[in-house]
CSV table of C-alpha atoms in Angstrom, one decimal:
chain,number,residue,atom,x,y,z
A,1,GLU,CA,51.0,-3.0,-78.6
A,2,GLN,CA,50.9,-0.4,-75.9
A,3,MET,CA,54.1,1.0,-74.7
A,4,PRO,CA,55.2,-0.1,-71.2
A,5,THR,CA,55.0,2.4,-68.5
A,6,THR,CA,58.3,3.9,-67.6
A,7,GLU,CA,58.5,4.7,-63.8
A,8,ARG,CA,60.0,7.8,-62.5
A,9,GLU,CA,63.6,6.6,-62.2
A,10,GLY,CA,66.4,8.3,-64.3
A,11,LEU,CA,68.7,7.3,-67.0
A,12,LEU,CA,72.4,7.7,-67.7
A,13,LEU,CA,73.9,8.8,-71.0
A,14,CYS,CA,77.0,6.9,-71.9
A,15,VAL,CA,79.3,9.5,-73.3
A,16,TYR,CA,82.3,11.5,-72.0
A,17,MET,CA,81.2,14.0,-69.5
A,18,ASP,CA,82.8,17.1,-68.0
A,19,ASP,CA,82.8,17.9,-64.4
A,20,GLN,CA,79.8,20.2,-64.7
A,21,ASN,CA,77.6,17.9,-66.7
A,22,HIS,CA,75.6,15.1,-65.1
A,23,SER,CA,73.4,12.3,-66.6
A,24,LEU,CA,70.9,9.6,-65.7
A,25,THR,CA,70.3,6.6,-68.0
A,26,TYR,CA,68.5,3.3,-68.1
A,27,ILE,CA,69.8,0.5,-70.5
A,28,TYR,CA,67.6,-2.5,-71.2
A,29,THR,CA,68.9,-5.5,-73.3
A,30,GLY,CA,66.7,-8.5,-74.4
A,31,LEU,CA,67.8,-11.7,-76.1
A,32,SER,CA,65.8,-13.9,-78.4
A,33,LYS,CA,66.9,-17.1,-76.5
A,34,PRO,CA,69.2,-18.2,-73.7
A,35,VAL,CA,72.8,-18.4,-74.6
A,36,GLY,CA,73.9,-20.6,-71.6
A,37,LEU,CA,76.9,-18.3,-70.6
A,38,PRO,CA,77.5,-17.1,-67.1
A,39,GLY,CA,76.3,-13.6,-66.4
A,40,ILE,CA,74.5,-13.3,-69.7
A,41,HIS,CA,70.8,-13.3,-69.2
A,42,GLU,CA,67.8,-13.3,-71.6
A,43,PHE,CA,66.9,-9.8,-70.1
A,44,THR,CA,69.0,-7.2,-68.1
A,45,ALA,CA,68.3,-3.6,-67.0
A,46,MET,CA,70.6,-1.3,-65.4
A,47,GLY,CA,70.4,2.3,-64.2
A,48,LEU,CA,73.4,4.6,-64.1
A,49,LEU,CA,73.9,8.0,-62.5
A,50,ASP,CA,76.9,9.6,-64.4
A,51,ASP,CA,79.3,6.7,-64.9
A,52,LYS,CA,78.2,4.7,-61.8
A,53,MET,CA,75.6,1.8,-61.9
A,54,ILE,CA,73.0,2.5,-59.3
A,55,ASP,CA,70.5,-0.4,-59.8
A,56,TYR,CA,70.3,-3.6,-61.7
A,57,PHE,CA,67.7,-6.4,-62.7
A,58,ASP,CA,68.0,-9.5,-64.7
A,59,SER,CA,65.7,-12.2,-65.9
A,60,GLU,CA,67.3,-15.0,-63.6
A,61,ASN,CA,66.9,-13.2,-60.3
A,62,GLN,CA,64.0,-11.0,-61.2
A,63,ALA,CA,64.6,-8.4,-58.5
A,64,LYS,CA,65.5,-4.7,-58.9
A,65,ILE,CA,68.3,-4.2,-56.4
A,66,PRO,CA,70.6,-1.2,-55.5
A,67,LYS,CA,74.3,-1.2,-56.7
A,68,GLN,CA,75.3,1.8,-54.5
A,69,GLU,CA,75.0,1.8,-50.7
A,70,TRP,CA,73.4,5.3,-50.6
A,71,MET,CA,70.7,4.2,-52.9
A,72,LYS,CA,69.2,2.1,-50.2
A,73,THR,CA,68.1,5.3,-48.4
A,74,CYS,CA,67.7,7.7,-51.3
A,75,VAL,CA,64.4,6.4,-52.7
A,76,PRO,CA,60.8,5.9,-51.3
A,77,GLU,CA,60.1,2.7,-49.3
A,78,ASN,CA,58.1,1.1,-52.2
A,79,TYR,CA,60.7,1.9,-54.9
A,80,TRP,CA,62.3,-1.5,-55.1
A,81,LYS,CA,59.0,-3.4,-55.0
A,82,GLU,CA,57.3,-1.3,-57.6
A,83,GLY,CA,60.6,-1.1,-59.6
A,84,THR,CA,60.9,-5.0,-59.7
A,85,GLN,CA,57.2,-5.3,-61.0
A,86,SER,CA,58.1,-2.7,-63.8
A,87,ARG,CA,61.1,-4.6,-64.7
A,88,LYS,CA,59.1,-7.8,-64.9
A,89,ASN,CA,56.6,-6.2,-67.2
A,90,LYS,CA,59.4,-4.9,-69.5
A,91,LEU,CA,60.9,-8.4,-69.6
A,92,GLN,CA,57.6,-9.8,-70.9
A,93,TRP,CA,57.3,-6.8,-73.3
A,94,PHE,CA,60.8,-7.4,-74.8
A,95,LYS,CA,60.0,-11.2,-75.3
A,96,GLU,CA,56.8,-10.1,-77.3
A,97,SER,CA,58.5,-7.4,-79.2
A,98,ILE,CA,61.5,-9.4,-80.3
A,99,ASN,CA,59.1,-12.2,-81.7
A,100,ILE,CA,57.2,-9.4,-83.6
A,101,LEU,CA,60.4,-8.0,-85.1
A,102,MET,CA,61.6,-11.4,-86.0
A,103,GLN,CA,58.3,-12.1,-87.8
A,104,GLN,CA,58.4,-8.8,-89.6
A,105,MET,CA,62.0,-9.4,-90.8
A,106,GLY,CA,61.5,-13.0,-91.8
A,107,GLN,CA,63.8,-14.3,-89.2
A,108,ASN,CA,63.9,-17.4,-87.0
A,109,ASP,CA,65.5,-18.4,-83.8
A,110,SER,CA,68.4,-20.4,-85.3
A,111,VAL,CA,70.6,-17.4,-84.6
A,112,LEU,CA,70.6,-15.0,-81.6
A,113,HIS,CA,68.8,-11.7,-81.9
A,114,VAL,CA,69.2,-8.7,-79.6
A,115,LEU,CA,66.9,-5.8,-78.8
A,116,GLN,CA,68.1,-2.9,-76.7
A,117,TRP,CA,66.6,0.3,-75.5
A,118,MET,CA,68.5,3.3,-74.0
A,119,VAL,CA,66.6,6.3,-72.5
A,120,GLY,CA,68.0,9.0,-70.4
A,121,CYS,CA,68.8,12.8,-69.9
A,122,GLU,CA,71.8,15.0,-69.6
A,123,VAL,CA,72.0,18.3,-67.6
A,124,GLU,CA,74.6,21.1,-66.9
A,125,MET,CA,75.1,22.3,-63.3
A,126,GLN,CA,74.5,25.9,-63.1
A,127,PRO,CA,75.8,28.3,-60.4
A,128,GLY,CA,73.7,27.9,-57.3
A,129,GLY,CA,73.1,24.2,-58.1
A,130,LYS,CA,70.3,24.6,-60.6
A,131,LEU,CA,70.2,22.1,-63.4
A,132,LYS,CA,69.9,23.1,-67.0
A,133,PHE,CA,68.6,20.5,-69.5
A,134,LEU,CA,70.9,19.8,-72.3
A,135,GLN,CA,69.4,16.8,-74.2
A,136,GLY,CA,67.4,13.6,-73.7
A,137,PHE,CA,68.0,10.2,-75.2
A,138,TRP,CA,65.3,7.7,-76.3
A,139,LYS,CA,66.8,5.2,-78.7
A,140,TYR,CA,66.3,1.5,-79.8
A,141,ASN,CA,68.8,-0.9,-81.4
A,142,TYR,CA,68.3,-4.2,-83.1
A,143,ASP,CA,71.0,-6.7,-83.6
A,144,GLY,CA,73.7,-4.3,-83.2
A,145,ASP,CA,72.2,-1.6,-85.6
A,146,ASP,CA,70.3,1.7,-84.9
A,147,PHE,CA,66.6,0.9,-85.2
A,148,LEU,CA,64.4,3.8,-83.9
A,149,TYR,CA,65.2,7.1,-82.1
A,150,LEU,CA,63.9,10.3,-80.9
A,151,ASP,CA,65.7,13.4,-82.3
A,152,ASN,CA,67.5,15.8,-79.9
A,153,LYS,CA,64.5,18.3,-79.9
A,154,GLY,CA,62.2,15.4,-79.0
A,155,GLN,CA,60.0,16.3,-82.0
A,156,GLU,CA,60.3,13.4,-84.5
A,157,TRP,CA,61.0,9.7,-84.5
A,158,GLY,CA,63.8,8.7,-86.8
A,159,ALA,CA,63.2,5.3,-88.5
A,160,VAL,CA,66.3,3.5,-89.8
A,161,ASN,CA,64.6,0.8,-91.9
A,162,TYR,CA,61.1,-0.3,-93.2
A,163,VAL,CA,60.2,-2.2,-90.1
A,164,ALA,CA,61.2,0.7,-87.9
A,165,GLU,CA,58.9,3.0,-90.1
A,166,LEU,CA,56.0,0.7,-89.4
A,167,THR,CA,56.5,1.0,-85.7
A,168,LYS,CA,56.8,4.8,-86.2
A,169,ARG,CA,53.6,5.1,-88.0
A,170,LYS,CA,51.7,3.0,-85.4
A,171,TRP,CA,52.9,5.2,-82.6
A,172,ASP,CA,52.2,8.3,-84.4
A,173,HIS,CA,48.6,7.1,-85.2
A,174,TYR,CA,47.5,5.5,-82.0
A,175,TRP,CA,49.0,7.6,-79.2
A,176,ASN,CA,51.0,10.7,-78.5
A,177,ALA,CA,54.4,9.0,-78.2
A,178,LYS,CA,56.3,12.2,-78.8
A,179,GLY,CA,54.5,14.1,-76.2
A,180,TYR,CA,55.0,11.5,-73.6
A,181,THR,CA,58.6,11.0,-74.2
A,182,LYS,CA,59.4,14.6,-74.5
A,183,ASN,CA,57.7,15.2,-71.0
A,184,TYR,CA,59.5,12.3,-69.5
A,185,LEU,CA,63.0,13.3,-70.7
A,186,GLU,CA,62.6,17.0,-69.9
A,187,ASN,CA,60.7,16.7,-66.7
A,188,THR,CA,60.4,13.4,-65.0
A,189,CYS,CA,64.0,12.3,-65.9
A,190,ILE,CA,65.5,15.7,-64.6
A,191,ASP,CA,63.5,15.4,-61.3
A,192,TRP,CA,65.0,12.0,-60.6
A,193,LEU,CA,68.3,13.0,-61.7
A,194,SER,CA,68.4,15.9,-59.3
A,195,ASN,CA,67.0,13.9,-56.4
A,196,LEU,CA,69.6,11.1,-56.9
A,197,LEU,CA,72.4,13.5,-57.4
A,198,ASN,CA,71.6,15.5,-54.3
A,199,CYS,CA,71.2,12.5,-52.1
A,200,GLY,CA,74.2,10.7,-53.5
A,201,GLN,CA,76.5,13.6,-53.0
A,202,GLN,CA,75.2,14.2,-49.5
A,203,GLN,CA,76.0,10.6,-48.6
A,204,LEU,CA,79.5,10.8,-50.1
A,205,ARG,CA,80.1,14.1,-48.1
A,206,ASN,CA,79.7,12.0,-44.9
A,207,THR,CA,82.5,9.5,-46.0
A,208,SER,CA,86.1,10.2,-45.2
A,209,ALA,CA,88.1,12.7,-47.1
A,210,PRO,CA,90.4,11.6,-49.9
A,211,GLU,CA,94.1,11.2,-49.3
A,212,VAL,CA,96.6,13.6,-50.7
A,213,TYR,CA,100.2,12.3,-51.3
A,214,ALA,CA,103.0,14.8,-51.7
A,215,ILE,CA,106.3,13.3,-52.9
A,216,LYS,CA,109.7,14.7,-53.7
A,217,LYS,CA,112.1,12.4,-55.3
A,218,GLU,CA,115.2,12.2,-57.4
A,219,ALA,CA,114.8,12.7,-61.3
A,220,LYS,CA,116.7,10.9,-63.8
A,221,VAL,CA,118.8,14.0,-64.4
A,222,LYS,CA,121.0,14.3,-61.3
A,223,THR,CA,120.7,18.0,-61.1
A,224,ASN,CA,116.8,17.7,-61.0
A,225,ILE,CA,114.1,16.6,-58.6
A,226,THR,CA,110.5,15.6,-59.3
A,227,LEU,CA,107.6,17.0,-57.3
A,228,ILE,CA,104.6,14.8,-57.3
A,229,CYS,CA,101.1,15.6,-56.0
A,230,LEU,CA,98.6,12.8,-55.8
A,231,VAL,CA,95.0,12.8,-54.5
A,232,THR,CA,93.0,9.6,-54.4
A,233,GLY,CA,90.0,8.0,-52.9
A,234,PHE,CA,87.4,10.6,-53.9
A,235,TYR,CA,84.0,9.9,-55.3
A,236,GLN,CA,83.0,13.1,-57.1
A,237,LYS,CA,85.0,14.2,-60.0
A,238,ASP,CA,84.9,18.1,-59.4
A,239,ILE,CA,88.3,18.3,-57.8
A,240,ILE,CA,90.8,21.2,-58.1
A,241,MET,CA,94.5,20.4,-58.0
A,242,ARG,CA,97.2,23.1,-58.7
A,243,ILE,CA,101.0,23.0,-58.6
A,244,LYS,CA,102.3,26.7,-58.2
A,245,ARG,CA,105.7,28.2,-58.3
A,246,ASN,CA,105.7,31.3,-56.3
A,247,GLU,CA,101.9,31.4,-56.6
A,248,TYR,CA,102.0,31.1,-60.4
A,249,ILE,CA,99.9,28.2,-61.5
A,250,LEU,CA,102.0,25.7,-63.6
A,251,THR,CA,100.7,24.4,-66.8
A,252,GLU,CA,101.7,22.0,-69.6
A,253,LYS,CA,103.8,24.8,-71.1
A,254,ASP,CA,105.8,24.8,-67.8
A,255,GLY,CA,106.4,21.1,-68.0
A,256,LEU,CA,103.6,20.1,-65.8
A,257,ILE,CA,102.2,16.6,-66.5
A,258,SER,CA,98.7,15.6,-65.2
A,259,SER,CA,97.0,12.1,-65.3
A,260,GLY,CA,93.6,13.9,-65.2
A,261,VAL,CA,90.8,12.2,-63.2
A,262,VAL,CA,91.0,8.4,-63.6
A,263,PRO,CA,89.1,5.6,-62.0
A,264,ASN,CA,90.6,3.5,-59.1
A,265,GLY,CA,88.5,0.4,-59.7
A,266,ASP,CA,86.7,0.7,-56.3
A,267,GLU,CA,84.1,3.4,-57.4
A,268,THR,CA,86.6,6.2,-56.4
A,269,SER,CA,88.9,8.2,-58.5
A,270,GLN,CA,92.3,9.6,-58.4
A,271,ARG,CA,94.5,12.4,-60.0
A,272,SER,CA,98.3,12.9,-60.1
A,273,ASP,CA,100.2,15.9,-61.2
A,274,HIS,CA,104.0,16.3,-61.3
A,275,VAL,CA,106.7,18.6,-62.5
A,276,GLU,CA,110.5,18.2,-62.7
A,277,VAL,CA,112.6,21.2,-61.4
A,278,LEU,CA,116.3,22.1,-60.7
A,279,LYS,CA,117.6,21.3,-57.2
A,280,SER,CA,119.2,24.7,-57.1
A,281,ASN,CA,115.9,26.4,-57.7
A,282,LEU,CA,115.0,28.4,-54.7
A,283,SER,CA,111.4,29.1,-55.8
A,284,LEU,CA,108.5,28.2,-53.4
A,285,TYR,CA,106.5,25.3,-54.9
A,286,THR,CA,103.1,24.3,-53.6
A,287,CYS,CA,100.3,22.0,-54.4
A,288,GLU,CA,96.8,22.9,-53.7
A,289,VAL,CA,94.0,20.3,-53.6
A,290,ILE,CA,90.3,21.4,-53.1
A,291,HIS,CA,87.5,18.8,-53.1
A,292,GLU,CA,84.2,20.5,-52.0
A,293,ALA,CA,82.2,17.2,-51.9
A,294,SER,CA,84.4,16.0,-49.0
A,295,GLN,CA,85.2,19.4,-47.7
A,296,LEU,CA,89.0,18.8,-48.4
A,297,ASN,CA,91.2,22.0,-48.7
A,298,VAL,CA,94.9,21.3,-48.4
A,299,LYS,CA,98.0,23.2,-49.5
A,300,VAL,CA,101.3,21.4,-49.5
A,301,ILE,CA,104.6,23.3,-49.5
A,302,TRP,CA,107.8,21.7,-51.0
A,303,GLY,CA,111.3,23.2,-50.5
A,304,PRO,CA,113.5,24.5,-47.8
A,305,ILE,CA,111.2,27.6,-47.3
A,306,CYS,CA,108.2,26.5,-45.2
A,307,GLN,CA,107.1,28.9,-42.7
A,308,ASP,CA,103.3,29.0,-43.1
A,309,THR,CA,102.5,26.6,-40.4
A,310,ILE,CA,99.9,28.6,-38.7
A,311,ASN,CA,97.2,27.6,-41.1
A,312,VAL,CA,96.1,24.1,-40.1
A,313,ASN,CA,95.5,23.3,-43.7
A,314,VAL,CA,99.1,24.0,-44.8
A,315,PHE,CA,101.7,21.3,-44.5
A,316,CYS,CA,105.4,21.0,-45.2
A,317,VAL,CA,106.9,18.1,-47.2
A,318,SER,CA,110.0,16.3,-46.4
A,319,ASP,CA,110.2,13.2,-48.7
A,320,ILE,CA,106.8,11.6,-48.9
A,321,SER,CA,103.8,12.9,-46.9
A,322,VAL,CA,100.1,11.8,-46.9
A,323,PHE,CA,97.3,14.2,-45.9
A,324,ASN,CA,93.8,13.4,-45.0
A,325,GLY,CA,91.6,16.4,-44.2
A,326,ASN,CA,93.6,18.4,-41.6
A,327,LYS,CA,95.9,15.5,-40.6
A,328,ALA,CA,99.4,14.9,-42.0
A,329,HIS,CA,101.8,11.9,-41.7
A,330,ILE,CA,105.4,11.9,-42.8
A,331,MET,CA,106.3,8.7,-44.5
A,332,VAL,CA,109.5,7.0,-45.0
A,333,PRO,CA,110.1,6.8,-48.9
A,334,THR,CA,109.7,3.4,-50.3
A,335,ILE,CA,110.1,1.8,-53.6
A,336,ALA,CA,106.5,0.5,-53.5
A,337,ILE,CA,104.9,4.0,-52.9
A,338,ILE,CA,107.0,5.6,-55.6
A,339,ALA,CA,106.1,2.8,-58.1
A,340,ILE,CA,102.5,3.3,-57.4
A,341,VAL,CA,102.7,7.1,-58.0
A,342,ILE,CA,104.7,6.5,-61.3
A,343,ILE,CA,101.7,4.2,-62.4
A,344,PHE,CA,99.2,6.8,-61.4
A,345,VAL,CA,101.2,9.5,-63.3
A,346,CYS,CA,101.5,7.2,-66.4
A,347,TYR,CA,97.7,6.3,-66.5
A,348,CYS,CA,96.1,8.0,-69.4
A,349,LYS,CA,92.7,9.6,-69.2
A,350,ARG,CA,90.1,8.0,-71.4
A,351,PRO,CA,86.5,8.7,-72.3
A,352,ILE,CA,84.3,6.8,-69.8
A,353,CYS,CA,82.2,4.8,-72.4
A,354,GLY,CA,82.4,3.5,-75.9
A,355,LYS,CA,79.6,2.9,-78.4
A,356,PHE,CA,76.3,1.8,-76.9
A,357,SER,CA,73.4,0.1,-78.6
A,358,ILE,CA,69.7,0.8,-77.7
A,359,LEU,CA,66.3,-0.7,-77.1
A,360,TYR,CA,62.4,-0.2,-76.6
A,361,ASN,CA,58.6,-1.0,-77.2
A,362,PHE,CA,56.9,-1.6,-80.5
C-alpha cells in the first residue's frame, strides 16, 4: 500500500518544553470498531502547536475545523477544504491498515484494536527569531505498544516486532520512505511551525495585556508580612517575573516561592511568586513583570518608600492592587482574592504531557 500524502501542516511533540522551544505535532488515532461511547470515534486527528490544540477532525463529523480563533485567518483559504479531504483519506487508510495488521497478527474483531501515528518536529528559538531544528518525530503504535519509528537522525526505521519488520522491508524496497519523512520533518514541518507560530503570536499581541496582582498581607508569624506578585491571563509562556530587595533578585535561597507557569484552564497561563519578610524590614521590595508578547512591562513597589511615580510603568502597592498594561487599580482586600492567590501559589508546575502512543501507514 502507498503511504498517504501528508499535507504541509505541522505537528506537536508531547513532551515538557522550555520557554525557548516550540513544537508542531499531529496525532492520529484509529479504532478497529465503534465503541459506542460519547466523544470516542473510530478515527480522530488533532494538530497541536506547543501544548495547544489548533485543529481537529473525527470520523463522525468528517470536517477539519480550527480550535483556536487565530487559526481561522492564519492559513490559506483552501486549507480547511483540502485538510478535510486529506483527513478522509487517512480515515480510509487507517481502516485498511488495521485490517491488514489484524490479519498479519492472527487477530479478530472480538476485542478492540487501536492504531496510532504521531508525527512532528521540535525547534529552538534563536536570537533574532530564527528557528533551529532539534528533532523530528514519526512514530507508530499498535494496541498501546511501540510498533515502528524513525530514529532521531531520520536515517533508519526501528521495527519493534516481526510484523513491523515486514512493513519496514516493504517501505525500504518500494519507495524512499526515509528520504520523504526526513525532508518533511526538517523542512516542511519547520515551515508550517514557523508560519503558525508567527501568526499566532501576532494575533495574541493584539489581545489585552495580562493582569498583575500585587498583594501585601499578614503572615502566620505576627512579626512578618507576605508579599505576593501574581500575573494571570497571558497566552505565551515567555514571561519574566522578578521580586527584588534593593535591586537584588531574590531566589529560593532567600525564601522565594514560585508556582512557575501553570495553566488557567481557559488557554491562558498564570504565575505567582511570594516571599515572607519582617515588618520591621526597611528594604525596598519590588516586583517586575515583563511579557513581551503583550508588551507588558510593569514594576510594582511595596513598602513605605515609594517615590518613583514619574515612570508610568511604576506603581505603589497599599494592600491589594491589580495592574493591566499602564493602568492600576487599588482594591479592597477580600478573603476571596487572598484565597485565590493562595491557590495560585500552592499550584505545582507539572510536565505538560504524559506518555503518548503513535500511528501510521503500512
